[in-house]
Structures are given as structure tokens and as C-alpha cells.
Coordinates of N, CA and C in Angstrom, one line a residue:
X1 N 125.3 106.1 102.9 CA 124.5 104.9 102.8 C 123.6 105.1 101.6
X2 N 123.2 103.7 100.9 CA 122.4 104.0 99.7 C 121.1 103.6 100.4
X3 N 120.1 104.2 99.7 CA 118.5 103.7 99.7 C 118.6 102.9 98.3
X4 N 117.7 102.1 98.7 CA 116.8 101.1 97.5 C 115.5 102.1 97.5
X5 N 114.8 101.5 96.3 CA 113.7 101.8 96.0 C 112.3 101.1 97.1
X6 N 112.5 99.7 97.6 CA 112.0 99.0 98.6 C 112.4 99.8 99.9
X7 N 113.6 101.0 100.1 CA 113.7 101.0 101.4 C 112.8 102.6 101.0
X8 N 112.9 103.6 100.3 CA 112.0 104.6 100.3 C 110.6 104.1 100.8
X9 N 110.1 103.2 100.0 CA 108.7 102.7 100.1 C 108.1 101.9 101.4
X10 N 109.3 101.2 101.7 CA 109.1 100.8 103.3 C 108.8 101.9 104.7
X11 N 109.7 103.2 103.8 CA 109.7 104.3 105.3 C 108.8 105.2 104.7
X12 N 108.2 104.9 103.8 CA 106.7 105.5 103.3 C 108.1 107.5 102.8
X13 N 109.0 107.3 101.8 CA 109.3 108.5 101.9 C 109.8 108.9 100.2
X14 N 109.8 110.1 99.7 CA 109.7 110.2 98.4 C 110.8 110.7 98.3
X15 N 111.8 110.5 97.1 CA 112.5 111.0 96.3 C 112.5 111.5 95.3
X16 N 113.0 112.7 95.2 CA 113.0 113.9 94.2 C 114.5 114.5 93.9
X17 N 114.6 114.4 92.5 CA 116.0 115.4 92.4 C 115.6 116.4 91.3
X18 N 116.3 117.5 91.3 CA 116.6 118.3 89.7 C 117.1 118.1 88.6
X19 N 116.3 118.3 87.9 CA 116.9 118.4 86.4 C 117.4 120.0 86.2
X20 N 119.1 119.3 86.3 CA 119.7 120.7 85.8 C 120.1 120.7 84.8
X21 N 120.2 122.5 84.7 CA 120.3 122.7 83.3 C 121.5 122.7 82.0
X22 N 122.6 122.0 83.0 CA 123.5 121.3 81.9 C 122.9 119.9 80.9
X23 N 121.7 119.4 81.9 CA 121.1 118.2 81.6 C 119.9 118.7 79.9
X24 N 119.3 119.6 80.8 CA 118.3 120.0 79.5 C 118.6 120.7 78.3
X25 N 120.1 121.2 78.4 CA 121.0 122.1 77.2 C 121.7 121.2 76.6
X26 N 121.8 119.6 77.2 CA 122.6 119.0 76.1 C 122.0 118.6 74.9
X27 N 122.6 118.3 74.0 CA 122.0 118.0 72.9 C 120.7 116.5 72.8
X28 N 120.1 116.6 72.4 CA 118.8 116.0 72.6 C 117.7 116.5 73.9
X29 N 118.6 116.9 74.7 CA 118.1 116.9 76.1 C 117.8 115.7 76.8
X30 N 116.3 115.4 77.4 CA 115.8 114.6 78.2 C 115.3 113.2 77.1
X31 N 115.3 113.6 75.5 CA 114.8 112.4 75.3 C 115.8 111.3 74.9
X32 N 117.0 111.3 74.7 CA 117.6 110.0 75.0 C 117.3 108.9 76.5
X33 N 116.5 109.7 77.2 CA 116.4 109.1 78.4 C 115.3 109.1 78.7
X34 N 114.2 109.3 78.0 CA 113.1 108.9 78.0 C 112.8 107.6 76.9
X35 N 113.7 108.2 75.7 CA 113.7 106.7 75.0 C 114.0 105.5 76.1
X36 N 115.1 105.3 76.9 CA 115.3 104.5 77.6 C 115.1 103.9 78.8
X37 N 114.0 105.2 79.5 CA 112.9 104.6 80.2 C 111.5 104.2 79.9
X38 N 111.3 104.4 78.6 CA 109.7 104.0 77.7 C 110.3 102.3 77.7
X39 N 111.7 102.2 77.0 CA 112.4 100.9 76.7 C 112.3 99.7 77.4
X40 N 112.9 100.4 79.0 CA 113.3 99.7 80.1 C 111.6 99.4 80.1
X41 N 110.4 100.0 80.6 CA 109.3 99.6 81.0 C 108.7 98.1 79.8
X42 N 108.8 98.2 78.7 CA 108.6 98.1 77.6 C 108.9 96.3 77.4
X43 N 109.9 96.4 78.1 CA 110.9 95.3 78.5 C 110.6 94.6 80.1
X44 N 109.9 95.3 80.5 CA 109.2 94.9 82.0 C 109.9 94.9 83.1
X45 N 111.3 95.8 82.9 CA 112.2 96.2 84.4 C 111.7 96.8 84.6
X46 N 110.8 98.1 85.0 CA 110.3 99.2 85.3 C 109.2 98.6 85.9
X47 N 108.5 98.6 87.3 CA 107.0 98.3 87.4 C 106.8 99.1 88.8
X48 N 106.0 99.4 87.9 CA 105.1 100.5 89.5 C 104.8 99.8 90.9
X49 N 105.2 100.7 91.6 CA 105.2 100.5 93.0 C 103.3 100.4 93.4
X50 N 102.9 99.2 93.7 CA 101.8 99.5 94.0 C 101.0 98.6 95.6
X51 N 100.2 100.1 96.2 CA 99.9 99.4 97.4 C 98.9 98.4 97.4
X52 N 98.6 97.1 98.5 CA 97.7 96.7 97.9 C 96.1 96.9 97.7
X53 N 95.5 96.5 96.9 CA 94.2 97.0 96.6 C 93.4 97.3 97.2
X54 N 92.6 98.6 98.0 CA 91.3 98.4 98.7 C 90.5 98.1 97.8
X55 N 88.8 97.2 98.6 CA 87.7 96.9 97.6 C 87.3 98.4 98.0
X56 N 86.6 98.0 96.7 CA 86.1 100.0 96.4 C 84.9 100.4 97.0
X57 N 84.4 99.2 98.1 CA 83.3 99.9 99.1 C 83.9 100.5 100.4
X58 N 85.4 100.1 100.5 CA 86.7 100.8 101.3 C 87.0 102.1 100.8
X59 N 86.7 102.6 100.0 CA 87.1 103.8 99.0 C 87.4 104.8 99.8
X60 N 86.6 105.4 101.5 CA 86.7 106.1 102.1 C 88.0 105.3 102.9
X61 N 88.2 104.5 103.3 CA 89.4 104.4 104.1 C 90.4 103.9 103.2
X62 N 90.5 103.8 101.9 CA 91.7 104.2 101.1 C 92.0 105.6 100.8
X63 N 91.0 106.4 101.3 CA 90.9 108.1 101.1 C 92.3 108.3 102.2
X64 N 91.3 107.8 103.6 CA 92.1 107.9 104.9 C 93.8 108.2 104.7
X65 N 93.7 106.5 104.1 CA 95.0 105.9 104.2 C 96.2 107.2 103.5
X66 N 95.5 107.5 102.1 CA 96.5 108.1 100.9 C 96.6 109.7 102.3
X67 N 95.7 110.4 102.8 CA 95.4 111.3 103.3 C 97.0 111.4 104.5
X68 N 96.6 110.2 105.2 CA 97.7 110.1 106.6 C 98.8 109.4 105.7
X69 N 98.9 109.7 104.7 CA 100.2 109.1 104.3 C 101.0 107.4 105.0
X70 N 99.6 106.7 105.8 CA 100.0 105.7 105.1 C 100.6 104.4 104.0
X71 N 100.3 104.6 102.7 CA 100.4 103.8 101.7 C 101.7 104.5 101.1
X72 N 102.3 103.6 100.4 CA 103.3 103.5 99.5 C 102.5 103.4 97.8
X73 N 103.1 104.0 97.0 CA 103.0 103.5 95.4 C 101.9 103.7 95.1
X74 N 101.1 103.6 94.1 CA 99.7 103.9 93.8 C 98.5 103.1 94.6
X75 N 97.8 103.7 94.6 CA 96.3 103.0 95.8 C 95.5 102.9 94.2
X76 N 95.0 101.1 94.5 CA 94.0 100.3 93.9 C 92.8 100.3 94.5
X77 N 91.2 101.1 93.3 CA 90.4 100.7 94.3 C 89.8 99.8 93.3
X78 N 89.4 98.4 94.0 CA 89.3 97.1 93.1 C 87.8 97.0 93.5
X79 N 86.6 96.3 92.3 CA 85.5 96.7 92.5 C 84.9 95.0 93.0

């Protein structure tokens, strides 16, 4: 079964892989693919996962939240 990126963030869970080392010995290495993720963002397919904003007199129960691993994507504290 595939995960989406909506379904990681729905079950509040992270993904991680390795960069192996056939990857980092090929020629260029990592930056053909960093050119192409600078690009993609650049171009506005790329957009950060973000939770929605606590006001930042919430700042302790945005603490909470990041703490108990409530929240998904980056925590906003909005003034």
C-alpha cells in the first residue's frame, strides 16, 4: 500500500529513508537533485506542510501540542 504525504501527516507519522552510498558516489552526487528540488519549490509544487497557527499568547500550548506530538508540519506562532 502507498502513503501520500496527506496520509503521513494525518497519522501525525514521519518518514525517513537513507541516502546510500551508490547515491552519494555517483557523479555529481546529491546536487542534480537538489537543483531539482530548489526548482520544483521555486515553481511552487513544493509547499510546506504547515499546522495551523497558534496566537502567540498560546505559545505554551503550542509548546504542549509540538511536545505530545500532536501537530503535523511546522507550528505557527502568529502575533
Amino acid at each position: 500500500a502507498k502513503l501520500s504525504s496527506a496520509d503521513i501527516a494525518a497519522k501525525n507519522l514521519q518518514a525517513t529513508w537513507v541516502t546510500g552510498p551508490r547515491l552519494l558516489s555517483r557523479f555529481g552526487g546529491l546536487r542534480p537533485l537538489e537543483t531539482e528540488a530548489l526548482a520544483a519549490a521555486a515553481r511552487g509544487e513544493l509547499v510546506p506542510l504547515l499546522h495551523p497557527p497558534f496566537p502567540l499568547a498560546d505559545a505554551a500550548a503550542a509548546h504542549t501540542a509540538l511536545v505530545s506530538r500532536e501537530t503535523s508540519g511546522k507550528v505557527v506562532l502568529a502575533p
